[in-house]
CSV table of C-alpha atoms and ligand atoms in Angstrom, one decimal:
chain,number,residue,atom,x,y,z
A,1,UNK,CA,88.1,88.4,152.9
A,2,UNK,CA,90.4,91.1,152.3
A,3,UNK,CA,90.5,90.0,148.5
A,4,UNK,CA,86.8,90.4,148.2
A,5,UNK,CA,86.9,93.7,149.6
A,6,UNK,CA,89.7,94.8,147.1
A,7,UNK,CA,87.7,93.1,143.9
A,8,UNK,CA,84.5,95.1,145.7
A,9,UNK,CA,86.4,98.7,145.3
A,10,UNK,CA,87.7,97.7,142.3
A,11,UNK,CA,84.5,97.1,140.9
A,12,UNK,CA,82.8,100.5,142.1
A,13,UNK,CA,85.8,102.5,140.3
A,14,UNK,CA,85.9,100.6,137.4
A,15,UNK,CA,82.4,100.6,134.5
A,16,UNK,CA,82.4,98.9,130.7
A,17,UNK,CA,80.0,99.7,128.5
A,18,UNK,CA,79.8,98.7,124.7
A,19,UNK,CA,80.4,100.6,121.7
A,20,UNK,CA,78.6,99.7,118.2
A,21,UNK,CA,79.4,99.8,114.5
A,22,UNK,CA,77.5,101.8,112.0
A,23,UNK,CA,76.7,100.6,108.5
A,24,UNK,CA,75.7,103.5,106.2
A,25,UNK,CA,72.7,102.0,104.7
A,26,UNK,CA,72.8,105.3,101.7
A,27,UNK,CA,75.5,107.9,101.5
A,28,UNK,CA,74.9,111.1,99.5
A,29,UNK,CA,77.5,113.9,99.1
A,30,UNK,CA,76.1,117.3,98.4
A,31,UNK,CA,79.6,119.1,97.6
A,32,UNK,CA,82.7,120.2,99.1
A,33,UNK,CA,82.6,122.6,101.8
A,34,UNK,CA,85.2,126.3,102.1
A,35,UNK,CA,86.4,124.1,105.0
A,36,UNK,CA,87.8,121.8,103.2
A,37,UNK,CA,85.5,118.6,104.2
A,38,UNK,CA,82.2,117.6,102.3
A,39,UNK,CA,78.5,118.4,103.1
A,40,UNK,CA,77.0,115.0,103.8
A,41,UNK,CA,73.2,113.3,103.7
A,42,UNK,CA,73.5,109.6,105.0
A,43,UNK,CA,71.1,107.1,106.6
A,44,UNK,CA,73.1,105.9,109.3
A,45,UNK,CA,72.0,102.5,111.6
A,46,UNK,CA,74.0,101.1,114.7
A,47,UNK,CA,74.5,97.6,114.7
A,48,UNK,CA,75.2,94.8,116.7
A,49,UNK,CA,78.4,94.4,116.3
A,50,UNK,CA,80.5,96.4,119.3
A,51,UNK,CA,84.0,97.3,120.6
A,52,UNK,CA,83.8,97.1,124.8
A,53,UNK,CA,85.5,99.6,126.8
A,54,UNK,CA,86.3,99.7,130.7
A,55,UNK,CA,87.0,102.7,132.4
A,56,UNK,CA,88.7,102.5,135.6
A,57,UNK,CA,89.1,105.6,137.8
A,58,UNK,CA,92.8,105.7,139.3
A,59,UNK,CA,95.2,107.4,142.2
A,60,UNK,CA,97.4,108.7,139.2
A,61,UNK,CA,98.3,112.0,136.7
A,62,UNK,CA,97.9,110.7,133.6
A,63,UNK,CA,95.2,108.7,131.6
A,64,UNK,CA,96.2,105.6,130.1
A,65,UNK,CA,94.8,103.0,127.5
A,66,UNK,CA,95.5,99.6,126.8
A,67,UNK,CA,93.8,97.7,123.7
A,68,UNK,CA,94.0,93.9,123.1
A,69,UNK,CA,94.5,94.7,119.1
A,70,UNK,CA,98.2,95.4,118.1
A,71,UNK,CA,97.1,97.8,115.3
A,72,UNK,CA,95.1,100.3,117.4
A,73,UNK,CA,97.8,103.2,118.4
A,74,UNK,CA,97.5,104.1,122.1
A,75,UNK,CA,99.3,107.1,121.5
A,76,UNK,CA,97.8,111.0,122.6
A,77,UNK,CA,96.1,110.9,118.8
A,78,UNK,CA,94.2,107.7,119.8
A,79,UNK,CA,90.4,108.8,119.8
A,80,UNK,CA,89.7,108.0,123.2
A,81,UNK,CA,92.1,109.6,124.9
A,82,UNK,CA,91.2,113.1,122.8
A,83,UNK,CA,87.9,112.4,123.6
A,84,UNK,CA,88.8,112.4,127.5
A,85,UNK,CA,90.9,116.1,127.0
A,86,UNK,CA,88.0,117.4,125.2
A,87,UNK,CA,86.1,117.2,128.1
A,88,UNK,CA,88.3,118.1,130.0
A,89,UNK,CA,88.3,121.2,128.1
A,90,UNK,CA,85.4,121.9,127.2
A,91,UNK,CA,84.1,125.7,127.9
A,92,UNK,CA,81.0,124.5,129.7
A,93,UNK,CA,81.7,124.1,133.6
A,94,UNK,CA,79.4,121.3,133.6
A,95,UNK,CA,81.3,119.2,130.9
A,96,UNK,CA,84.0,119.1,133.4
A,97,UNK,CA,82.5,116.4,135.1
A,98,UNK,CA,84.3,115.0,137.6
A,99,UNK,CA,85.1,116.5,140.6
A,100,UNK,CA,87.6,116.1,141.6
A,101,UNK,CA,88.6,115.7,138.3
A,102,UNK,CA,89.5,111.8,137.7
A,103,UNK,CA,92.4,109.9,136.0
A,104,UNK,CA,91.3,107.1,133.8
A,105,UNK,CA,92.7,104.2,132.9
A,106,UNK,CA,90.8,102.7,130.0
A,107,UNK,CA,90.7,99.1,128.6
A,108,UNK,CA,89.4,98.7,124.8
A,109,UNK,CA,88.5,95.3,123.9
A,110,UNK,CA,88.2,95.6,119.6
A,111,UNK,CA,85.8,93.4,117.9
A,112,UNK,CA,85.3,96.1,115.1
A,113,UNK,CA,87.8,96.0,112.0
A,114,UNK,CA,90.1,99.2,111.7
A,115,UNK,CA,89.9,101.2,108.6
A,116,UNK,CA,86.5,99.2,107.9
A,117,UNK,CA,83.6,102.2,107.2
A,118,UNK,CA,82.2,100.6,110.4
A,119,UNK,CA,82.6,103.9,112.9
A,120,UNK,CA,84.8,101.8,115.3
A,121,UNK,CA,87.0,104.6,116.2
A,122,UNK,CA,84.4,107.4,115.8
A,123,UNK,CA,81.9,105.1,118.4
A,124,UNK,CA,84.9,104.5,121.2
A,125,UNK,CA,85.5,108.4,121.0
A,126,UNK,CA,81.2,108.6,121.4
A,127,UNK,CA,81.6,106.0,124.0
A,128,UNK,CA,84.0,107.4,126.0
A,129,UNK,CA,82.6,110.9,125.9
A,130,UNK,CA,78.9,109.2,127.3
A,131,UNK,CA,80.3,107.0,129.9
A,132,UNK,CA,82.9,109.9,131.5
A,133,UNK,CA,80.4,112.5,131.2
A,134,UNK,CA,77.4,109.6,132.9
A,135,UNK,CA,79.9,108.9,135.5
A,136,UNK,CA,79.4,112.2,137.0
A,137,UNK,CA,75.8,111.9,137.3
A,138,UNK,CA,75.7,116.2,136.7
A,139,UNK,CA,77.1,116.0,132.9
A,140,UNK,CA,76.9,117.9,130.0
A,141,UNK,CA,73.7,118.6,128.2
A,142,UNK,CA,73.4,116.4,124.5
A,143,UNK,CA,74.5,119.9,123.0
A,144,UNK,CA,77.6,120.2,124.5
A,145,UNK,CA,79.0,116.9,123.9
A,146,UNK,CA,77.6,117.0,120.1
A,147,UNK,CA,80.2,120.0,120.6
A,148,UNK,CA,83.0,117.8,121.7
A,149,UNK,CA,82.1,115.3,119.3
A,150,UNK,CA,82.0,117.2,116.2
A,151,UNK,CA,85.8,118.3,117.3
A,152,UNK,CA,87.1,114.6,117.1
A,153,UNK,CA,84.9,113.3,113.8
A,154,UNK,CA,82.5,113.4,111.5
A,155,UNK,CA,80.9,110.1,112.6
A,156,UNK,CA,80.8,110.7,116.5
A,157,UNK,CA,77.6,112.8,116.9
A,158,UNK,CA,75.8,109.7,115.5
A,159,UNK,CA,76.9,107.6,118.0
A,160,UNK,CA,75.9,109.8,121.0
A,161,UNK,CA,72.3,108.6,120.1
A,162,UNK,CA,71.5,105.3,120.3
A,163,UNK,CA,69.6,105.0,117.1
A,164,UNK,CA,69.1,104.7,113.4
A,165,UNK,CA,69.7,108.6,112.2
A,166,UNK,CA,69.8,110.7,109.3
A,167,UNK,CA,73.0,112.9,109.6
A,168,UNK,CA,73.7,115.9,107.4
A,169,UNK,CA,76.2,119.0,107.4
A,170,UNK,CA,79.7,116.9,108.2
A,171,UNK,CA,78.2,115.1,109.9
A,172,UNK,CA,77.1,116.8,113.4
A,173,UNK,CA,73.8,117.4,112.4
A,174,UNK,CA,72.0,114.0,113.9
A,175,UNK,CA,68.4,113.7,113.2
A,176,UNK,CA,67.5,110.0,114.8
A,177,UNK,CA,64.8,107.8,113.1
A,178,UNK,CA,62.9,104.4,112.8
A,179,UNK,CA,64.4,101.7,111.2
A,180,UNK,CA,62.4,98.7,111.1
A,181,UNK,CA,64.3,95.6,109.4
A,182,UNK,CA,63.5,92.0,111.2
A,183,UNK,CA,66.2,90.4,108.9
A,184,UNK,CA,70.1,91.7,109.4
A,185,UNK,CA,73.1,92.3,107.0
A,186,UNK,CA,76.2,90.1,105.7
A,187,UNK,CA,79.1,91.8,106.5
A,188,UNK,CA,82.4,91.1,104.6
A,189,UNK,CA,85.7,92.0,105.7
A,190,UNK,CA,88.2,92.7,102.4
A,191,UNK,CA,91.2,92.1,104.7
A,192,UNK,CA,92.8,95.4,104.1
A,193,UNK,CA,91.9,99.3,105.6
A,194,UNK,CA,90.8,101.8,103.3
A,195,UNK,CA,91.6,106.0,103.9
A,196,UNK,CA,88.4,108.2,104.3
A,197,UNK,CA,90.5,111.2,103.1
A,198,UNK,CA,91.8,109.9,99.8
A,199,UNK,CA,88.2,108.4,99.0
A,200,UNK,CA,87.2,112.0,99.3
A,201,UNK,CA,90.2,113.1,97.4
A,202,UNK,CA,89.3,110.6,94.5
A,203,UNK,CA,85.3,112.2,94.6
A,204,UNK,CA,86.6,115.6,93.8
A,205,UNK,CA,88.8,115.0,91.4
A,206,UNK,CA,85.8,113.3,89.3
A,207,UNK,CA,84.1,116.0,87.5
A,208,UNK,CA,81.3,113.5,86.0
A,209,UNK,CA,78.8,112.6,88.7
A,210,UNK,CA,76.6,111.7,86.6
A,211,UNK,CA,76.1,107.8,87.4
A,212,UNK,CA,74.6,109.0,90.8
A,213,UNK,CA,71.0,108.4,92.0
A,214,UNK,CA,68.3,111.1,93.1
A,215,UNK,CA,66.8,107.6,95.8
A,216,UNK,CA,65.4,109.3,98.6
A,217,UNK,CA,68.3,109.1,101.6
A,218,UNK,CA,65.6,107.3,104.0
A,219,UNK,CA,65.2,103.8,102.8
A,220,UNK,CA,62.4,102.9,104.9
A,221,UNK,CA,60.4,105.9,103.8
A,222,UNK,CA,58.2,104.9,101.3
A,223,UNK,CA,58.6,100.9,102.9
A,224,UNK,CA,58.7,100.9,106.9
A,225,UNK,CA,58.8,97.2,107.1
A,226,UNK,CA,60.8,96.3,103.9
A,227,UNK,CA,62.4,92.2,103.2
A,228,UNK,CA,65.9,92.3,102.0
A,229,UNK,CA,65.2,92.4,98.6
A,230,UNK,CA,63.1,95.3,99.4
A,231,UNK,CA,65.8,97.1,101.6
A,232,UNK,CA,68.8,96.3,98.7
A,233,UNK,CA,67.1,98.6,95.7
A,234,UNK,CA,66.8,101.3,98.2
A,235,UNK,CA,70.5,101.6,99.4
A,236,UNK,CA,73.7,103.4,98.0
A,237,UNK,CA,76.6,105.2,98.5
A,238,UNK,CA,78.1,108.0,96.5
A,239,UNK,CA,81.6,107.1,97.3
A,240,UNK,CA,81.6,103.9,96.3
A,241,UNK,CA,83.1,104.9,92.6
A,242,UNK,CA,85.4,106.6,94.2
A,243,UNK,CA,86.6,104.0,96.9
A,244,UNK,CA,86.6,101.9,93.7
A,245,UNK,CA,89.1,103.9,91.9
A,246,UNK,CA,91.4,104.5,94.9
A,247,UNK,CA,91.3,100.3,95.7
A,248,UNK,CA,90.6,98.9,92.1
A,249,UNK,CA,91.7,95.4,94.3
A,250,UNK,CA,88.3,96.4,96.2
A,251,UNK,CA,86.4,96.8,92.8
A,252,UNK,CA,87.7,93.3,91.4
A,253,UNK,CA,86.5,91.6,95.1
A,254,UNK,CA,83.0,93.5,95.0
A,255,UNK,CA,82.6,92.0,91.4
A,256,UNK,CA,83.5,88.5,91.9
A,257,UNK,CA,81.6,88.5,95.1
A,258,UNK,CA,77.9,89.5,93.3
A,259,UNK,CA,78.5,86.8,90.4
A,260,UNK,CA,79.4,84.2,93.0
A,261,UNK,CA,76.4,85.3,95.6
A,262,UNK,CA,74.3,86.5,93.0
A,263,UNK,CA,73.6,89.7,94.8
A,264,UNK,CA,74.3,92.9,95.0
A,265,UNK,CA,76.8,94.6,97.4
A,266,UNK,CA,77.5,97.8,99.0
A,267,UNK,CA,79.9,99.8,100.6
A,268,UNK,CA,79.5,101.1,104.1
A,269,UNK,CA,81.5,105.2,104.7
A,270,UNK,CA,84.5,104.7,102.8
A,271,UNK,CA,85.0,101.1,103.2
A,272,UNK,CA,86.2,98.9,102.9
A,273,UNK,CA,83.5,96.8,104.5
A,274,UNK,CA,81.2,94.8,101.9
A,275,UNK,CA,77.4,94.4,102.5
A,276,UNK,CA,74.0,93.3,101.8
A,277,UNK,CA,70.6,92.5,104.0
A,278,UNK,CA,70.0,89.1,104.5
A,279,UNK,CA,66.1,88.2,106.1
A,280,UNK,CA,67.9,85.1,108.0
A,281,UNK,CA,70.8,83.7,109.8
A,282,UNK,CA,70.3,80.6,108.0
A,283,UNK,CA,70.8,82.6,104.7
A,284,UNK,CA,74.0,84.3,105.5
A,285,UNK,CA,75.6,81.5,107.2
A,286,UNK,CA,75.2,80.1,103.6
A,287,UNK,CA,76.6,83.1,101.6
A,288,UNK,CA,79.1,83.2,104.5
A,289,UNK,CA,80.4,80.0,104.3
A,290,UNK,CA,80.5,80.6,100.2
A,291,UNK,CA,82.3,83.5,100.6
A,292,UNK,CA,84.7,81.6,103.0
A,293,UNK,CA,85.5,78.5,100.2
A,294,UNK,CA,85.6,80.7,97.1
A,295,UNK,CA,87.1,83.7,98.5
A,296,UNK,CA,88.9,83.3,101.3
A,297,UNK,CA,87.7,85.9,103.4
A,298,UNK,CA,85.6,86.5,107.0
A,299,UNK,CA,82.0,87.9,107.1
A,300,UNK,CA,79.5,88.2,109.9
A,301,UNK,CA,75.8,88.2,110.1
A,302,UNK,CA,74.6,91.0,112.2
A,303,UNK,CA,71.7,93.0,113.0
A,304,UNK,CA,69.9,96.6,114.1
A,305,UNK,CA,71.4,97.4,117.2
A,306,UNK,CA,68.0,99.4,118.3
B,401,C5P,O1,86.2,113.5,110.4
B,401,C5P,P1,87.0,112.2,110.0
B,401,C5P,O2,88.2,112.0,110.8
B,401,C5P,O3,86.1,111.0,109.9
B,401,C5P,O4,87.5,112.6,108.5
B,401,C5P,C1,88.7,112.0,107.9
B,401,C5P,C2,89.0,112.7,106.6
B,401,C5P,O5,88.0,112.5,105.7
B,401,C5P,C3,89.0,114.3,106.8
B,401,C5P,O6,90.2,114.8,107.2
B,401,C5P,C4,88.6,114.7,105.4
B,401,C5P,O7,89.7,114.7,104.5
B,401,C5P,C5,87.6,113.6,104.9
B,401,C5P,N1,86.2,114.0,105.2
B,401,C5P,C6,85.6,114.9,104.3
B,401,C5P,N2,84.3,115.2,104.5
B,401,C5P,C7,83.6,114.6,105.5
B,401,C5P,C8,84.2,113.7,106.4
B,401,C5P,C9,85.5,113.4,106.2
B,401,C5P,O8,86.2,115.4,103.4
B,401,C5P,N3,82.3,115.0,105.7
């Protein structure tokens, strides 16, 4: 009896709620900003493939994390535990959600790959932000968190939404949209992290843009219900060459990859994550198990998330 009762209250203090990946189905970048980071145009979808997180409220000072991955640090630069102080200070009374205001201790269960160009870290921060701010049932309005988000990342705004978006600016400027797509993507994991910032670093110091395409940034305008084939000549990224230069390893995989599928590849963000719509499971269980003979390495068939 009494251990019912204490899994009970445990249960009231304690909610999980699931964080997707992104995959950024085209990727322009318009220039660097006086700021220092780029102007951005991407078409941005949230997929089924999530991180969970747990938040537990507790009798205690501090907020705490624990992860089941090794490589995530759990430190005060983790992006969770910024996202929790950024509420906590945030300007607007009503961002301050809790009252009285709450410790946390959170539990992040990773099934996204770190250092990926998946949004895993970007969409805990988003998570975190949602469920802390839901918890209070008085939170902030969308504009304020977008605030709080913008603060921890350039991804984050998107992933207060929900939805396929287009994003501009650096990225806090969310615009969500329709993306209708009945087939999914192959994911494939290189085995290795790429940096966002030297990808960026390796775009400016390329003077000749020239190889890059005026395609429209919304690959389902002109074709709202497209088949993979479709979809494919629509997408692309303008940091690929870049990402390419920076991890030629990541160049050499990307190559042997398309002669052995006999398709063509891209990059999600920075990478280092490989991709390419599939219309079936059955086809990318084939490609994957290729990819796992020849190659060596995981990939995952996944899907629109909305
Ligand atoms: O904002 P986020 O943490 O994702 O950015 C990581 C790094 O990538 C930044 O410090 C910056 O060097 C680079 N970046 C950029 N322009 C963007 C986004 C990121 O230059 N729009």
């Amino acid at each position: 009896m009494m251990a019912a009762c204490q899994a009970e209250s445990t249960a009231a203090l304690t909610r999980s709620v699931t964080a997707p990946a992104k995959l950024n189905l085209t990727l322009r970048v318009l220039g660097r900003r006086p700021d220092g980071f780029h102007e951005l145009e991407s078409f941005l979808v949230p997929i089924d493939l999530c991180d969970e997180l747990s938040f537990t409220r507790v009798a205690r000072d501090s907020h705490s994390l624990e992860c089941d991955t090794p490589d995530v640090p759990l430190g005060d630069e983790n992006l969770v535990l910024r996202a929790v102080r950024e509420l906590e200070s945030s300007t607007n009374p009503s961002a301050q959600t809790i009252h009285p205001p709450a410790s946390w201790h959170i539990r992040l269960t990773k099934r996204v790959p770190i250092g990926a160009g998946l949004g895993g870290g970007s969409s805990n921060a988003a998570a975190t932000l949602k469920a802390i701010n839901d918890w209070s049932g008085n939170g902030a309005p969308i504009a304020e968190l977008t605030n709080c988000a913008a603060r921890l990342g350039s991804d984050v705004p998107f992933f207060l939404h929900d939805s396929p978006a287009i994003v501009r600016g650096r990225g806090e400027s969310v615009t969500p949209t329709q993306a209708a797509f009945s087939g999914g993507f192959l994911l494939i994991f290189p085995g290795f992290a790429c940096s966002t910032r030297r990808v960026f670093d390796a775009f400016d110091q390329d003077s000749d843009h020239s190889d890059r395409t005026d395609r429209t940034i919304d690959p389902f305008a002109d074709h709202p219900s497209p088949n993979a084939e479709q979809l494919a000549v629509r997408l692309f990224n303008d940091l690929t060459a870049p990402a390419f230069r920076v991890y030629p390893k990541l160049e050499r995989l990307c190559r042997d990859l398309q002669q052995t599928l006999g398709r063509t590849l891209h990059l999600t963000g920075t990478g280092s994550t490989l991709f390419c719509p599939v219309d079936t499971a059955d086809q990318a269980r084939v490609l994957a198990e290729t990819i796992r003979q020849t190659l060596d390495l995981n990939s995952l068939f996944t899907q629109l998330r909305f």
